[in-house]
């Protein structure tokens, strides 16, 4: 974290089941109940440190920021993942919920906004306290339903994520993603959720069906940003997610790399520092004002 313009402070916070989560916070010295807080929900098996420069950017523009790792990942990883129990539902229902509870206790009265990357967009709709979120930015957010993958390369992705990944997980008791250079090592339950062929979110946290439809509590002003060269975040995948937002009027902004003078962005690079001047202002404006100004790049699909 030494390369950041502002120091980040490490924290630990217990989920309702007692699991200790780790993360970082960027907090202004003087408390202000009018200052918005932003929680960053990471993509599947991406460490929260990946978003540090983006968090620092938001801090420099007047926000307090919380970034954390889901159980089993990064700052929240146990000594061994072999046999470790964690699912996508746990990440949303328990872990994101815990960070919302931290926001309420440590940043009392401050408006709560969320940035969710990939699965992190789904996680925003799983927490029981999600109704307290005021504004939501989802980048490349989708369910990883294989039929929604980009047509070009779909079967290669199916082979990688729905065949090889679960097979290795069965052999080892977790997915060794870091060793393969694919992502961080991943708990078996998360791999099961990812590789399921079902198109709807109907997983079982700790053996219990979800009690409510995802996003049932969400009334936030929601913006979904998808990139035309993101093989996960296709229009179909993004619209599938937005279909769960029954109590909001979400906006969908579709951006092509050429819109910002680039050749590629893909699924991950939105949060790279090189897009500080071209892509990050989109999220900043929505989090600050809840609008998309006419000068922003991309096509408004909704």
mmCIF file of N, CA and C in Angstrom, residues 180-278:
data_model
loop_
_atom_site.group_PDB
_atom_site.id
_atom_site.type_symbol
_atom_site.label_atom_id
_atom_site.label_comp_id
_atom_site.label_asym_id
_atom_site.label_seq_id
_atom_site.Cartn_x
_atom_site.Cartn_y
_atom_site.Cartn_z
ATOM 1 N N UNK A 180 -1.941 -21.818 -11.093
ATOM 2 C CA UNK A 180 -2.177 -21.841 -12.534
ATOM 3 C C UNK A 180 -2.113 -20.451 -13.160
ATOM 4 N N UNK A 181 -2.064 -19.419 -12.329
ATOM 5 C CA UNK A 181 -2.058 -18.053 -12.841
ATOM 6 C C UNK A 181 -3.405 -17.593 -13.325
ATOM 7 N N UNK A 182 -4.491 -18.238 -12.865
ATOM 8 C CA UNK A 182 -5.836 -17.878 -13.304
ATOM 9 C C UNK A 182 -6.455 -16.837 -12.382
ATOM 10 N N UNK A 183 -6.292 -17.019 -11.078
ATOM 11 C CA UNK A 183 -6.851 -16.129 -10.065
ATOM 12 C C UNK A 183 -6.322 -16.619 -8.724
ATOM 13 N N UNK A 184 -6.862 -16.128 -7.603
ATOM 14 C CA UNK A 184 -6.466 -16.642 -6.302
ATOM 15 C C UNK A 184 -7.018 -18.053 -6.103
ATOM 16 N N UNK A 185 -6.384 -18.813 -5.208
ATOM 17 C CA UNK A 185 -6.932 -20.104 -4.830
ATOM 18 C C UNK A 185 -8.357 -19.916 -4.324
ATOM 19 N N UNK A 186 -9.215 -20.880 -4.603
ATOM 20 C CA UNK A 186 -10.656 -20.674 -4.419
ATOM 21 C C UNK A 186 -11.302 -21.831 -3.673
ATOM 22 N N UNK A 187 -12.170 -21.536 -2.687
ATOM 23 C CA UNK A 187 -12.864 -22.592 -1.949
ATOM 24 C C UNK A 187 -13.745 -23.444 -2.859
ATOM 25 N N UNK A 188 -13.904 -24.701 -2.476
ATOM 26 C CA UNK A 188 -14.655 -25.655 -3.296
ATOM 27 C C UNK A 188 -16.108 -25.235 -3.489
ATOM 28 N N UNK A 189 -16.731 -24.680 -2.471
ATOM 29 C CA UNK A 189 -18.129 -24.277 -2.590
ATOM 30 C C UNK A 189 -18.339 -23.174 -3.607
ATOM 31 N N UNK A 190 -17.383 -22.276 -3.701
ATOM 32 C CA UNK A 190 -17.465 -21.206 -4.691
ATOM 33 C C UNK A 190 -17.330 -21.789 -6.094
ATOM 34 N N UNK A 191 -16.416 -22.737 -6.255
ATOM 35 C CA UNK A 191 -16.256 -23.405 -7.548
ATOM 36 C C UNK A 191 -17.550 -24.116 -7.934
ATOM 37 N N UNK A 192 -18.178 -24.783 -6.982
ATOM 38 C CA UNK A 192 -19.458 -25.451 -7.253
ATOM 39 C C UNK A 192 -20.498 -24.449 -7.746
ATOM 40 N N UNK A 193 -20.570 -23.312 -7.076
ATOM 41 C CA UNK A 193 -21.552 -22.308 -7.475
ATOM 42 C C UNK A 193 -21.263 -21.772 -8.871
ATOM 43 N N UNK A 194 -19.995 -21.506 -9.149
ATOM 44 C CA UNK A 194 -19.608 -20.964 -10.445
ATOM 45 C C UNK A 194 -19.916 -21.953 -11.566
ATOM 46 N N UNK A 195 -19.623 -23.212 -11.341
ATOM 47 C CA UNK A 195 -19.703 -24.191 -12.425
ATOM 48 C C UNK A 195 -21.088 -24.794 -12.604
ATOM 49 N N UNK A 196 -22.061 -24.422 -11.766
ATOM 50 C CA UNK A 196 -23.405 -24.952 -11.943
ATOM 51 C C UNK A 196 -23.978 -24.528 -13.290
ATOM 52 N N UNK A 197 -24.763 -25.398 -13.939
ATOM 53 C CA UNK A 197 -25.349 -25.023 -15.227
ATOM 54 C C UNK A 197 -26.604 -24.166 -15.090
ATOM 55 N N UNK A 198 -27.089 -23.960 -13.860
ATOM 56 C CA UNK A 198 -28.353 -23.238 -13.678
ATOM 57 C C UNK A 198 -28.195 -21.758 -13.992
ATOM 58 N N UNK A 199 -29.177 -21.150 -14.654
ATOM 59 C CA UNK A 199 -29.085 -19.734 -15.013
ATOM 60 C C UNK A 199 -29.551 -18.788 -13.922
ATOM 61 N N UNK A 200 -30.183 -19.308 -12.854
ATOM 62 C CA UNK A 200 -30.708 -18.444 -11.814
ATOM 63 C C UNK A 200 -29.937 -18.670 -10.522
ATOM 64 N N UNK A 201 -29.998 -17.693 -9.633
ATOM 65 C CA UNK A 201 -29.237 -17.748 -8.398
ATOM 66 C C UNK A 201 -30.047 -18.496 -7.345
ATOM 67 N N UNK A 202 -29.780 -19.813 -7.211
ATOM 68 C CA UNK A 202 -30.549 -20.640 -6.290
ATOM 69 C C UNK A 202 -29.621 -21.557 -5.502
ATOM 70 N N UNK A 203 -28.594 -20.969 -4.877
ATOM 71 C CA UNK A 203 -27.622 -21.761 -4.141
ATOM 72 C C UNK A 203 -28.045 -21.941 -2.682
ATOM 73 N N UNK A 204 -27.365 -22.825 -2.008
ATOM 74 C CA UNK A 204 -27.731 -23.175 -0.641
ATOM 75 C C UNK A 204 -26.614 -22.752 0.323
ATOM 76 N N UNK A 205 -26.750 -21.640 1.022
ATOM 77 C CA UNK A 205 -25.751 -21.288 2.029
ATOM 78 C C UNK A 205 -25.920 -22.171 3.253
ATOM 79 N N UNK A 206 -24.864 -22.908 3.593
ATOM 80 C CA UNK A 206 -24.882 -23.769 4.779
ATOM 81 C C UNK A 206 -26.076 -24.727 4.766
ATOM 82 N N UNK A 207 -26.442 -25.214 3.579
ATOM 83 C CA UNK A 207 -27.504 -26.205 3.484
ATOM 84 C C UNK A 207 -28.910 -25.639 3.475
ATOM 85 N N UNK A 208 -29.067 -24.323 3.455
ATOM 86 C CA UNK A 208 -30.399 -23.708 3.476
ATOM 87 C C UNK A 208 -30.620 -22.936 2.183
ATOM 88 N N UNK A 209 -31.799 -23.069 1.613
ATOM 89 C CA UNK A 209 -32.127 -22.265 0.441
ATOM 90 C C UNK A 209 -32.149 -20.795 0.820
ATOM 91 N N UNK A 210 -31.781 -19.946 -0.114
ATOM 92 C CA UNK A 210 -31.914 -18.515 0.125
ATOM 93 C C UNK A 210 -33.360 -18.188 0.458
ATOM 94 N N UNK A 211 -33.552 -17.363 1.464
ATOM 95 C CA UNK A 211 -34.897 -17.060 1.928
ATOM 96 C C UNK A 211 -35.592 -16.002 1.070
ATOM 97 N N UNK A 212 -34.831 -15.254 0.300
ATOM 98 C CA UNK A 212 -35.431 -14.184 -0.493
ATOM 99 C C UNK A 212 -34.751 -14.112 -1.857
ATOM 100 N N UNK A 213 -35.469 -13.605 -2.819
ATOM 101 C CA UNK A 213 -34.919 -13.390 -4.149
ATOM 102 C C UNK A 213 -33.765 -12.393 -4.059
ATOM 103 N N UNK A 214 -32.632 -12.664 -4.728
ATOM 104 C CA UNK A 214 -31.539 -11.698 -4.732
ATOM 105 C C UNK A 214 -32.012 -10.306 -5.158
ATOM 106 N N UNK A 215 -31.490 -9.296 -4.515
ATOM 107 C CA UNK A 215 -31.795 -7.894 -4.779
ATOM 108 C C UNK A 215 -33.185 -7.481 -4.293
ATOM 109 N N UNK A 216 -33.871 -8.352 -3.561
ATOM 110 C CA UNK A 216 -35.216 -8.006 -3.106
ATOM 111 C C UNK A 216 -35.210 -6.765 -2.216
ATOM 112 N N UNK A 217 -34.113 -6.557 -1.468
ATOM 113 C CA UNK A 217 -34.031 -5.425 -0.557
ATOM 114 C C UNK A 217 -33.445 -4.174 -1.204
ATOM 115 N N UNK A 218 -32.864 -4.322 -2.396
ATOM 116 C CA UNK A 218 -32.107 -3.218 -2.991
ATOM 117 C C UNK A 218 -33.035 -2.184 -3.621
ATOM 118 N N UNK A 219 -32.880 -0.952 -3.193
ATOM 119 C CA UNK A 219 -33.605 0.167 -3.787
ATOM 120 C C UNK A 219 -32.634 1.255 -4.246
ATOM 121 N N UNK A 220 -31.363 0.885 -4.350
ATOM 122 C CA UNK A 220 -30.323 1.846 -4.701
ATOM 123 C C UNK A 220 -30.460 2.317 -6.147
ATOM 124 N N UNK A 221 -29.954 3.509 -6.397
ATOM 125 C CA UNK A 221 -29.768 3.967 -7.771
ATOM 126 C C UNK A 221 -28.614 3.153 -8.350
ATOM 127 N N UNK A 222 -28.908 2.288 -9.324
ATOM 128 C CA UNK A 222 -27.941 1.294 -9.780
ATOM 129 C C UNK A 222 -27.477 1.567 -11.201
ATOM 130 N N UNK A 223 -26.168 1.494 -11.403
ATOM 131 C CA UNK A 223 -25.562 1.627 -12.719
ATOM 132 C C UNK A 223 -24.759 0.376 -13.016
ATOM 133 N N UNK A 224 -25.076 -0.301 -14.115
ATOM 134 C CA UNK A 224 -24.297 -1.438 -14.588
ATOM 135 C C UNK A 224 -23.427 -0.968 -15.753
ATOM 136 N N UNK A 225 -22.126 -1.171 -15.630
ATOM 137 C CA UNK A 225 -21.179 -0.839 -16.687
ATOM 138 C C UNK A 225 -20.671 -2.138 -17.288
ATOM 139 N N UNK A 226 -20.872 -2.326 -18.590
ATOM 140 C CA UNK A 226 -20.344 -3.501 -19.262
ATOM 141 C C UNK A 226 -19.414 -3.060 -20.388
ATOM 142 N N UNK A 227 -18.419 -3.884 -20.657
ATOM 143 C CA UNK A 227 -17.424 -3.603 -21.698
ATOM 144 C C UNK A 227 -17.632 -4.554 -22.863
ATOM 145 N N UNK A 228 -17.568 -4.038 -24.067
ATOM 146 C CA UNK A 228 -17.894 -4.851 -25.240
ATOM 147 C C UNK A 228 -16.894 -5.975 -25.467
ATOM 148 N N UNK A 229 -15.681 -5.881 -24.902
ATOM 149 C CA UNK A 229 -14.696 -6.947 -25.074
ATOM 150 C C UNK A 229 -14.555 -7.798 -23.818
ATOM 151 N N UNK A 230 -15.547 -7.735 -22.942
ATOM 152 C CA UNK A 230 -15.582 -8.573 -21.741
ATOM 153 C C UNK A 230 -16.367 -9.844 -22.068
ATOM 154 N N UNK A 231 -15.717 -11.016 -22.123
ATOM 155 C CA UNK A 231 -16.429 -12.237 -22.508
ATOM 156 C C UNK A 231 -17.415 -12.726 -21.452
ATOM 157 N N UNK A 232 -17.285 -12.254 -20.216
ATOM 158 C CA UNK A 232 -18.247 -12.590 -19.164
ATOM 159 C C UNK A 232 -19.409 -11.598 -19.161
ATOM 160 N N UNK A 233 -19.087 -10.310 -19.202
ATOM 161 C CA UNK A 233 -20.095 -9.263 -19.048
ATOM 162 C C UNK A 233 -20.760 -8.876 -20.347
ATOM 163 N N UNK A 234 -21.369 -9.838 -21.012
ATOM 164 C CA UNK A 234 -22.080 -9.560 -22.252
ATOM 165 C C UNK A 234 -23.376 -8.802 -21.951
ATOM 166 N N UNK A 235 -24.025 -8.334 -23.008
ATOM 167 C CA UNK A 235 -25.312 -7.661 -22.818
ATOM 168 C C UNK A 235 -26.312 -8.615 -22.171
ATOM 169 N N UNK A 236 -26.355 -9.864 -22.648
ATOM 170 C CA UNK A 236 -27.297 -10.844 -22.091
ATOM 171 C C UNK A 236 -27.028 -11.090 -20.613
ATOM 172 N N UNK A 237 -25.755 -11.223 -20.244
ATOM 173 C CA UNK A 237 -25.406 -11.481 -18.847
ATOM 174 C C UNK A 237 -25.759 -10.300 -17.959
ATOM 175 N N UNK A 238 -25.475 -9.100 -18.454
ATOM 176 C CA UNK A 238 -25.761 -7.900 -17.669
ATOM 177 C C UNK A 238 -27.256 -7.704 -17.497
ATOM 178 N N UNK A 239 -27.999 -7.899 -18.566
ATOM 179 C CA UNK A 239 -29.448 -7.731 -18.483
ATOM 180 C C UNK A 239 -30.092 -8.812 -17.598
ATOM 181 N N UNK A 240 -29.484 -9.987 -17.546
ATOM 182 C CA UNK A 240 -29.995 -11.026 -16.654
ATOM 183 C C UNK A 240 -29.887 -10.560 -15.197
ATOM 184 N N UNK A 241 -28.752 -9.976 -14.852
ATOM 185 C CA UNK A 241 -28.585 -9.444 -13.502
ATOM 186 C C UNK A 241 -29.573 -8.320 -13.230
ATOM 187 N N UNK A 242 -29.710 -7.397 -14.162
ATOM 188 C CA UNK A 242 -30.591 -6.251 -13.948
ATOM 189 C C UNK A 242 -32.043 -6.685 -13.806
ATOM 190 N N UNK A 243 -32.374 -7.863 -14.346
ATOM 191 C CA UNK A 243 -33.727 -8.365 -14.209
ATOM 192 C C UNK A 243 -34.125 -8.684 -12.787
ATOM 193 N N UNK A 244 -33.145 -8.785 -11.889
ATOM 194 C CA UNK A 244 -33.435 -9.041 -10.483
ATOM 195 C C UNK A 244 -33.741 -7.762 -9.708
ATOM 196 N N UNK A 245 -33.484 -6.626 -10.297
ATOM 197 C CA UNK A 245 -33.669 -5.352 -9.594
ATOM 198 C C UNK A 245 -35.117 -4.900 -9.703
ATOM 199 N N UNK A 246 -35.967 -5.531 -8.922
ATOM 200 C CA UNK A 246 -37.403 -5.261 -8.987
ATOM 201 C C UNK A 246 -37.777 -3.894 -8.414
ATOM 202 N N UNK A 247 -36.983 -3.397 -7.466
ATOM 203 C CA UNK A 247 -37.352 -2.183 -6.743
ATOM 204 C C UNK A 247 -36.418 -1.019 -7.060
ATOM 205 N N UNK A 248 -35.813 -1.067 -8.210
ATOM 206 C CA UNK A 248 -34.914 0.009 -8.640
ATOM 207 C C UNK A 248 -35.112 0.241 -10.129
ATOM 208 N N UNK A 249 -34.581 1.342 -10.611
ATOM 209 C CA UNK A 249 -34.601 1.649 -12.034
ATOM 210 C C UNK A 249 -33.157 1.715 -12.523
ATOM 211 N N UNK A 250 -32.562 0.541 -12.800
ATOM 212 C CA UNK A 250 -31.141 0.498 -13.133
ATOM 213 C C UNK A 250 -30.844 1.079 -14.505
ATOM 214 N N UNK A 251 -29.631 1.563 -14.641
ATOM 215 C CA UNK A 251 -29.117 2.036 -15.918
ATOM 216 C C UNK A 251 -28.026 1.087 -16.384
ATOM 217 N N UNK A 252 -27.937 0.902 -17.705
ATOM 218 C CA UNK A 252 -26.917 0.033 -18.282
ATOM 219 C C UNK A 252 -26.110 0.847 -19.280
ATOM 220 N N UNK A 253 -24.822 0.996 -18.998
ATOM 221 C CA UNK A 253 -23.909 1.717 -19.872
ATOM 222 C C UNK A 253 -22.963 0.716 -20.518
ATOM 223 N N UNK A 254 -23.004 0.627 -21.845
ATOM 224 C CA UNK A 254 -22.180 -0.310 -22.605
ATOM 225 C C UNK A 254 -21.038 0.464 -23.256
ATOM 226 N N UNK A 255 -19.803 0.092 -22.935
ATOM 227 C CA UNK A 255 -18.632 0.829 -23.404
ATOM 228 C C UNK A 255 -17.768 -0.070 -24.284
ATOM 229 N N UNK A 256 -17.356 0.441 -25.424
ATOM 230 C CA UNK A 256 -16.368 -0.222 -26.273
ATOM 231 C C UNK A 256 -15.013 0.421 -26.044
ATOM 232 N N UNK A 257 -13.930 -0.343 -26.088
ATOM 233 C CA UNK A 257 -12.606 0.264 -25.906
ATOM 234 C C UNK A 257 -12.358 1.456 -26.824
ATOM 235 N N UNK A 258 -12.885 1.408 -28.056
ATOM 236 C CA UNK A 258 -12.656 2.517 -28.982
ATOM 237 C C UNK A 258 -13.307 3.806 -28.487
ATOM 238 N N UNK A 259 -14.330 3.675 -27.630
ATOM 239 C CA UNK A 259 -14.985 4.872 -27.085
ATOM 240 C C UNK A 259 -14.031 5.716 -26.261
ATOM 241 N N UNK A 260 -12.979 5.060 -25.720
ATOM 242 C CA UNK A 260 -12.017 5.794 -24.884
ATOM 243 C C UNK A 260 -10.624 5.764 -25.504
ATOM 244 N N UNK A 261 -10.568 5.433 -26.813
ATOM 245 C CA UNK A 261 -9.291 5.453 -27.516
ATOM 246 C C UNK A 261 -8.356 4.318 -27.153
ATOM 247 N N UNK A 262 -8.933 3.165 -26.750
ATOM 248 C CA UNK A 262 -8.128 2.013 -26.360
ATOM 249 C C UNK A 262 -8.439 0.829 -27.260
ATOM 250 N N UNK A 263 -7.546 -0.166 -27.228
ATOM 251 C CA UNK A 263 -7.767 -1.384 -28.004
ATOM 252 C C UNK A 263 -8.479 -2.454 -27.194
ATOM 253 N N UNK A 264 -8.283 -2.444 -25.879
ATOM 254 C CA UNK A 264 -8.928 -3.457 -25.049
ATOM 255 C C UNK A 264 -9.063 -2.977 -23.613
ATOM 256 N N UNK A 265 -10.077 -3.499 -22.947
ATOM 257 C CA UNK A 265 -10.285 -3.280 -21.517
ATOM 258 C C UNK A 265 -10.573 -4.625 -20.852
ATOM 259 N N UNK A 266 -11.540 -5.361 -21.396
ATOM 260 C CA UNK A 266 -11.822 -6.695 -20.907
ATOM 261 C C UNK A 266 -12.557 -6.725 -19.580
ATOM 262 N N UNK A 267 -12.447 -7.857 -18.898
ATOM 263 C CA UNK A 267 -13.219 -8.078 -17.683
ATOM 264 C C UNK A 267 -12.606 -7.419 -16.453
ATOM 265 N N UNK A 268 -11.288 -7.237 -16.435
ATOM 266 C CA UNK A 268 -10.615 -6.798 -15.219
ATOM 267 C C UNK A 268 -10.065 -5.384 -15.248
ATOM 268 N N UNK A 269 -9.736 -4.862 -16.425
ATOM 269 C CA UNK A 269 -8.882 -3.680 -16.476
ATOM 270 C C UNK A 269 -9.573 -2.368 -16.118
ATOM 271 N N UNK A 270 -10.908 -2.354 -15.974
ATOM 272 C CA UNK A 270 -11.589 -1.123 -15.556
ATOM 273 C C UNK A 270 -10.910 -0.518 -14.344
ATOM 274 N N UNK A 271 -10.387 -1.359 -13.443
ATOM 275 C CA UNK A 271 -9.815 -0.868 -12.190
ATOM 276 C C UNK A 271 -8.314 -0.640 -12.264
ATOM 277 N N UNK A 272 -7.724 -0.767 -13.455
ATOM 278 C CA UNK A 272 -6.314 -0.443 -13.640
ATOM 279 C C UNK A 272 -6.129 1.076 -13.603
ATOM 280 N N UNK A 273 -5.024 1.508 -13.052
ATOM 281 C CA UNK A 273 -4.768 2.931 -12.891
ATOM 282 C C UNK A 273 -4.708 3.677 -14.227
ATOM 283 N N UNK A 274 -4.414 2.966 -15.315
ATOM 284 C CA UNK A 274 -4.310 3.652 -16.605
ATOM 285 C C UNK A 274 -5.661 4.179 -17.096
ATOM 286 N N UNK A 275 -6.749 3.734 -16.464
ATOM 287 C CA UNK A 275 -8.076 4.219 -16.839
ATOM 288 C C UNK A 275 -8.622 5.239 -15.844
ATOM 289 N N UNK A 276 -7.721 5.795 -15.045
ATOM 290 C CA UNK A 276 -8.090 6.808 -14.050
ATOM 291 C C UNK A 276 -8.812 7.989 -14.693
ATOM 292 N N UNK A 277 -8.351 8.413 -15.856
ATOM 293 C CA UNK A 277 -8.921 9.617 -16.474
ATOM 294 C C UNK A 277 -10.083 9.311 -17.413
ATOM 295 N N UNK A 278 -10.235 8.054 -17.838
ATOM 296 C CA UNK A 278 -11.252 7.742 -18.854
ATOM 297 C C UNK A 278 -12.446 6.975 -18.306
#
